[in-house]
mmCIF file of C-alpha atoms and ligand atoms in Angstrom:
data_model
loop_
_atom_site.group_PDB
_atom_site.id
_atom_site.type_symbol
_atom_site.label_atom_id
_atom_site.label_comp_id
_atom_site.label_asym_id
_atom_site.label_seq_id
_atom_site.Cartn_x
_atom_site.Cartn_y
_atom_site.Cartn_z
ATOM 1 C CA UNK A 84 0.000 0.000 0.000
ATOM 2 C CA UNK A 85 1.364 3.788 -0.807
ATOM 3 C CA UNK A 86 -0.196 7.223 -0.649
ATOM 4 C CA UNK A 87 0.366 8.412 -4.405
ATOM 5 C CA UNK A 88 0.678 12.037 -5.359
ATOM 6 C CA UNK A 89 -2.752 13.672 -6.294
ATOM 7 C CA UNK A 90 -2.052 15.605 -9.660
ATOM 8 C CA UNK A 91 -3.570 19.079 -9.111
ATOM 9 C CA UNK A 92 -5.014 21.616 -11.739
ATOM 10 C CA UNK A 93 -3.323 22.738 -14.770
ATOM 11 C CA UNK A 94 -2.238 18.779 -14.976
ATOM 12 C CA UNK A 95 -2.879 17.516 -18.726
ATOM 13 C CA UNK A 96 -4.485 14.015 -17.160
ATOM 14 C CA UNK A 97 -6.726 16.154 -15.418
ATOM 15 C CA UNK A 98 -8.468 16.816 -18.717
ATOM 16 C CA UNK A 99 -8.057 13.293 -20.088
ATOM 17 C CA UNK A 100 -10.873 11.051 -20.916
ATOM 18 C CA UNK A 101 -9.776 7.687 -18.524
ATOM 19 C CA UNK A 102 -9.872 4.551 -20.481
ATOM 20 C CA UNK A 103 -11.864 1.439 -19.716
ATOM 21 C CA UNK A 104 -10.317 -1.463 -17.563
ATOM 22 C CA UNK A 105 -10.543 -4.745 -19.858
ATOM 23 C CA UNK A 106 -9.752 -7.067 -16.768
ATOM 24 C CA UNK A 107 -9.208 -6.334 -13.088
ATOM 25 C CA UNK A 108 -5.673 -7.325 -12.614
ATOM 26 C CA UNK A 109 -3.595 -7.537 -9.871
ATOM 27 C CA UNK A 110 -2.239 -3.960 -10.638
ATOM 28 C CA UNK A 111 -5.594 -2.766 -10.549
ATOM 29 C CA UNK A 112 -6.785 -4.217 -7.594
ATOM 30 C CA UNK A 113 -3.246 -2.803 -5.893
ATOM 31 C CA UNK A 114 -3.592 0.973 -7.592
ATOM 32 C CA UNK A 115 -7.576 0.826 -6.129
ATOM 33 C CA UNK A 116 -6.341 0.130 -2.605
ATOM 34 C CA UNK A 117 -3.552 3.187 -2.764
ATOM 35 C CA UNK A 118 -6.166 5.640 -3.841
ATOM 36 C CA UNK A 119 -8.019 4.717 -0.731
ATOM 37 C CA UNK A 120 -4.948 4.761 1.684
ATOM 38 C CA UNK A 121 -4.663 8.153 -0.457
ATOM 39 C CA UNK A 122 -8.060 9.696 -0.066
ATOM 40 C CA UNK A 123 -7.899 8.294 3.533
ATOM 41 C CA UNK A 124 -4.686 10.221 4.255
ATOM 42 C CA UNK A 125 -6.006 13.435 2.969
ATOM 43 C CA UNK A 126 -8.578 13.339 6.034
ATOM 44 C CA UNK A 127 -11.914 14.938 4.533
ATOM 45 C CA UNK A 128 -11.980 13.727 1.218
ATOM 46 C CA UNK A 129 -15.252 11.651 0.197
ATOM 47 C CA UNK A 130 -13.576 10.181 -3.216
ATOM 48 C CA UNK A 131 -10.689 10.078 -5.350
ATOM 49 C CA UNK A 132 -10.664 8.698 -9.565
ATOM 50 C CA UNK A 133 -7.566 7.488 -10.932
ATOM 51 C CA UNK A 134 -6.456 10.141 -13.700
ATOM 52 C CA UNK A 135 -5.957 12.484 -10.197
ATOM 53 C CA UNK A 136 -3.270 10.456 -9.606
ATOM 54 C CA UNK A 137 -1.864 10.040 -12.777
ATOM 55 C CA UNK A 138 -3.585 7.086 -14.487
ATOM 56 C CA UNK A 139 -6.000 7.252 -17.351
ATOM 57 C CA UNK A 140 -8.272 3.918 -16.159
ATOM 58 C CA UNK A 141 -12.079 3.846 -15.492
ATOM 59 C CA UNK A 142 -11.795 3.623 -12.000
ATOM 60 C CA UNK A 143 -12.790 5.225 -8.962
ATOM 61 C CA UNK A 144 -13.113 5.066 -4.940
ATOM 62 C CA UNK A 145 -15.391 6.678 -2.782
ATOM 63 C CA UNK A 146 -15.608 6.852 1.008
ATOM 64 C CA UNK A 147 -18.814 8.367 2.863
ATOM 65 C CA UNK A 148 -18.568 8.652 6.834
ATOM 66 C CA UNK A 149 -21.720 7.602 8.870
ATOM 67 C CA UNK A 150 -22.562 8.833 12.250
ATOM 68 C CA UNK A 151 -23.300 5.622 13.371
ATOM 69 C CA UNK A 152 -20.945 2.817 12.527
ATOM 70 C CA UNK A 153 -17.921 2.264 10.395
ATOM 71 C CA UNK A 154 -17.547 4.968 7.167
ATOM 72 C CA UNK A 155 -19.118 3.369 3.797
ATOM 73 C CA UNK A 156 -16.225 2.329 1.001
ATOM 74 C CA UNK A 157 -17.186 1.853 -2.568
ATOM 75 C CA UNK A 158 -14.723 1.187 -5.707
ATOM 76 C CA UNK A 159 -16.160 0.658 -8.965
ATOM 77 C CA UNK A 160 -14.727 0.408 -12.518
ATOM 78 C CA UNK A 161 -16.032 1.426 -15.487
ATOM 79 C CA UNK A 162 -18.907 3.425 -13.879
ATOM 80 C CA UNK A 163 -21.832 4.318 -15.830
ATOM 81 C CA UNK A 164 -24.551 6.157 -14.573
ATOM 82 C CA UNK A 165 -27.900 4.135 -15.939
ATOM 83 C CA UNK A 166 -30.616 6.647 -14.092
ATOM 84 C CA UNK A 167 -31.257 10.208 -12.309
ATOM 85 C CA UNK A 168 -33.680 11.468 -9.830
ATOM 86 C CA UNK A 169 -35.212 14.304 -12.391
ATOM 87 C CA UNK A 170 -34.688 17.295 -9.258
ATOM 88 C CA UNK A 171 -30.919 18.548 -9.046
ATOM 89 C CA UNK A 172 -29.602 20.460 -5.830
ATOM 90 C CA UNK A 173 -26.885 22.661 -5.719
ATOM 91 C CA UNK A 174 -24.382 22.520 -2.744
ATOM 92 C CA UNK A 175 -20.534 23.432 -1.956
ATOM 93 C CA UNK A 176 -17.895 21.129 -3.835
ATOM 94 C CA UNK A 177 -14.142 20.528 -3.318
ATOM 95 C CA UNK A 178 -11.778 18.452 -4.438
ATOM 96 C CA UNK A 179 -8.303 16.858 -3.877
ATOM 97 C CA UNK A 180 -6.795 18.201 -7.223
ATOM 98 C CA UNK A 181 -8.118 21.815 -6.224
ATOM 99 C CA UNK A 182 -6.680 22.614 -3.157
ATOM 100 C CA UNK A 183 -8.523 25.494 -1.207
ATOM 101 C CA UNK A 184 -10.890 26.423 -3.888
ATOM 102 C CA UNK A 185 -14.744 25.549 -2.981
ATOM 103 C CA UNK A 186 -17.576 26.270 -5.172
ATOM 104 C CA UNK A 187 -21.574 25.393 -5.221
ATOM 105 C CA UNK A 188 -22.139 22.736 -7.596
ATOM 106 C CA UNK A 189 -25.753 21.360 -9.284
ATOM 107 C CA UNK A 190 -26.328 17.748 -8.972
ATOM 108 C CA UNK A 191 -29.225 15.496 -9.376
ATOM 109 C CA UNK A 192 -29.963 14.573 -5.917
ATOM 110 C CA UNK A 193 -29.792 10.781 -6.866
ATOM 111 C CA UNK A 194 -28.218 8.582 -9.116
ATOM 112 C CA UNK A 195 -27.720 5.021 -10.045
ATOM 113 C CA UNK A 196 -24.814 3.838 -11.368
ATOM 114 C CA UNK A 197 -23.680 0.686 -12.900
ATOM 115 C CA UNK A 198 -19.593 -1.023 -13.049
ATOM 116 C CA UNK A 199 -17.851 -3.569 -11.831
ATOM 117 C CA UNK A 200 -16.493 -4.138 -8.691
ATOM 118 C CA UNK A 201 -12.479 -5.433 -7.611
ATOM 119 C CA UNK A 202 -13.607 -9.061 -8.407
ATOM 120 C CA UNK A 203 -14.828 -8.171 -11.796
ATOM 121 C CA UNK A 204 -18.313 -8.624 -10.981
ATOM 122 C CA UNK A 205 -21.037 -6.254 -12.631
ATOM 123 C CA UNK A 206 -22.297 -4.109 -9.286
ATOM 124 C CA UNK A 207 -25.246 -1.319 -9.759
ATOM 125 C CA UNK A 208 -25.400 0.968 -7.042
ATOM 126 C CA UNK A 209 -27.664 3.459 -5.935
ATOM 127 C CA UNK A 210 -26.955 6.737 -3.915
ATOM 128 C CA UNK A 211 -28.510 10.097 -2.875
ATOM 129 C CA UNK A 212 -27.364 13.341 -1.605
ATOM 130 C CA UNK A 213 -23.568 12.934 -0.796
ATOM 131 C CA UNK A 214 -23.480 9.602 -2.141
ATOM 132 C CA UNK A 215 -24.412 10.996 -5.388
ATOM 133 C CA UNK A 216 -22.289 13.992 -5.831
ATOM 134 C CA UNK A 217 -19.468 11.563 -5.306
ATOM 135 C CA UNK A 218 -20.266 9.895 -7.858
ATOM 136 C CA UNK A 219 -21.375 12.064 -10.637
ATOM 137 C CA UNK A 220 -18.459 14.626 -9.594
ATOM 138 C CA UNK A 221 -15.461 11.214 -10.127
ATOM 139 C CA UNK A 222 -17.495 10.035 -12.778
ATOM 140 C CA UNK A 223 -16.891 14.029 -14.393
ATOM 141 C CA UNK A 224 -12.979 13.087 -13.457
ATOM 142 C CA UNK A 225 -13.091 9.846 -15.558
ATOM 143 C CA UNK A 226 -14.624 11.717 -18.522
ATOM 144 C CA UNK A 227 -12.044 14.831 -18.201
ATOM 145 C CA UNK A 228 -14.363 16.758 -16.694
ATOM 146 C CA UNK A 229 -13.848 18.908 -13.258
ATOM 147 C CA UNK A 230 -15.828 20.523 -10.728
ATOM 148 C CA UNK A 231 -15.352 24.518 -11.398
ATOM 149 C CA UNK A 232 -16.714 23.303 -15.238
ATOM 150 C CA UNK A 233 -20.072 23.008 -13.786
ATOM 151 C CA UNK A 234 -20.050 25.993 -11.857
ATOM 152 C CA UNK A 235 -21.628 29.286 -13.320
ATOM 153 C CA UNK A 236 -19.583 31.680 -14.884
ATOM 154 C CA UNK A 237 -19.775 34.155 -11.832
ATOM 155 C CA UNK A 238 -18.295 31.887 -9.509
ATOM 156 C CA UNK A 239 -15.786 30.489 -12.131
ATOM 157 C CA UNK A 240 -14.847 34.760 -12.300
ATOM 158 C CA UNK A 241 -14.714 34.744 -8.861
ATOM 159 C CA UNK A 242 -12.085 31.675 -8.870
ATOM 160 C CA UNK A 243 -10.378 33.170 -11.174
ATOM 161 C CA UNK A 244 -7.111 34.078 -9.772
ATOM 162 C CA UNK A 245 -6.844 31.489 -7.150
ATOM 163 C CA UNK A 246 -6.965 28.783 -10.488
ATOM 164 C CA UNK A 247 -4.471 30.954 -12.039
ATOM 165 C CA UNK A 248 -2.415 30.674 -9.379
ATOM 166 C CA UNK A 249 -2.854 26.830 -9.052
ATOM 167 C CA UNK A 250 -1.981 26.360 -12.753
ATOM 168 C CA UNK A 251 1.017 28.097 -11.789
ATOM 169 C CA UNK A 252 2.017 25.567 -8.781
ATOM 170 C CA UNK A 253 1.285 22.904 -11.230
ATOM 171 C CA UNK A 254 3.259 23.157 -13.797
ATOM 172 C CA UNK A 255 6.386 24.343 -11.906
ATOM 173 C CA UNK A 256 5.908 21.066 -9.830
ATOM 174 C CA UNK A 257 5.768 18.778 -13.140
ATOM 175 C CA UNK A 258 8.759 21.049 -13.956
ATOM 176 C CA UNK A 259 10.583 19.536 -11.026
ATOM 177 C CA UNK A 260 10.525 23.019 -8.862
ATOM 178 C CA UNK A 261 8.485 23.008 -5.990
ATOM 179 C CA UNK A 262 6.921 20.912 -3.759
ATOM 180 C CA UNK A 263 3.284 19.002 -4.336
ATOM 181 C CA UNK A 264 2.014 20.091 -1.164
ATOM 182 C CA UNK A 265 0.273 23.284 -1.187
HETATM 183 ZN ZN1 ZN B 248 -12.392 15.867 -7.654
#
């Protein structure tokens, strides 16, 4: 098990459509369980897709805390999402490749989504609320697609500078100055 490094904004692979996973491998099954120990070491995070840490693959991990009882896990390849509540919500959003920057976001309030799970077994899984922004906002990840995209075009404005300044970070860190950590 490792922590990888999460690839932040301005990151090409950020903006890559992941590929689909043929067969769940060993490597698989191994990168799945470092993006947990990855999200899990980043504290607050409720889910992490591969291309934010550097791999193109249909893949994705998602952690919800309960009050009661141990936090729920999920890790599904190849998601699809096969059917929306019609009524959307909009709430706050972060994410791991965005340090800092927080934004409202509209969601449909629930989705259910289709993949496979580590054992290569088709899974279909059904969330609301939370559960469902995590998993339309990774599935964005796996089709290029990040948060501050969906936001409207005053609060992108408003983000403005602080993406700038991201995009900045980034590429100087995949220039081999400065540190990952912000
Ligand atoms: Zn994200």
């Amino acid at each position: 098990m490792a922590v990888l490094r999460i690839r932040t904004w301005g990151d090409p692979v950020l903006k890559t459509r992941a590929k689909e996973i043929d067969k769940v491998t060993t490597e698989i099954r191994t990168l799945a369980q470092d993006m947990m120990e990855t999200m899990q070491a980043e504290g607050n995070a409720v889910g992490l897709a591969a291309n934010q840490v550097g791999v193109a693959k249909r893949l994705f991990v998602v952690e919800i805390a309960s009050k009661k009882g141990p936090s729920k896990r999920y890790t599904l390849i190849n998601p699809e999402i096969i059917a929306t509540t019609k009524e959307c919500e909009i709430a706050e959003e972060g994410c791991l490749s965005f340090p800092g920057i927080w934004g409202p976001v509209e969601r449909k309030v629930g989705v259910k989504i289709q993949g496979m799970d580590l054992e290569g077994k088709s899974v279909t899984l059904e969330g609301e609320g939370l559960l469902a922004r995590a998993f339309q906002h990774e599935l964005d990840h796996l089709d290029g697609m990040v948060f501050v995209e969906r936001m409207s075009m005053v609060h992108r404005v408003m983000l403005n500078r602080q993406l700038k300044e991201l995009v900045k970070h980034t590429k100087a860190v995949m220039a081999g100055r400065g540190t990952p950590k912000i």
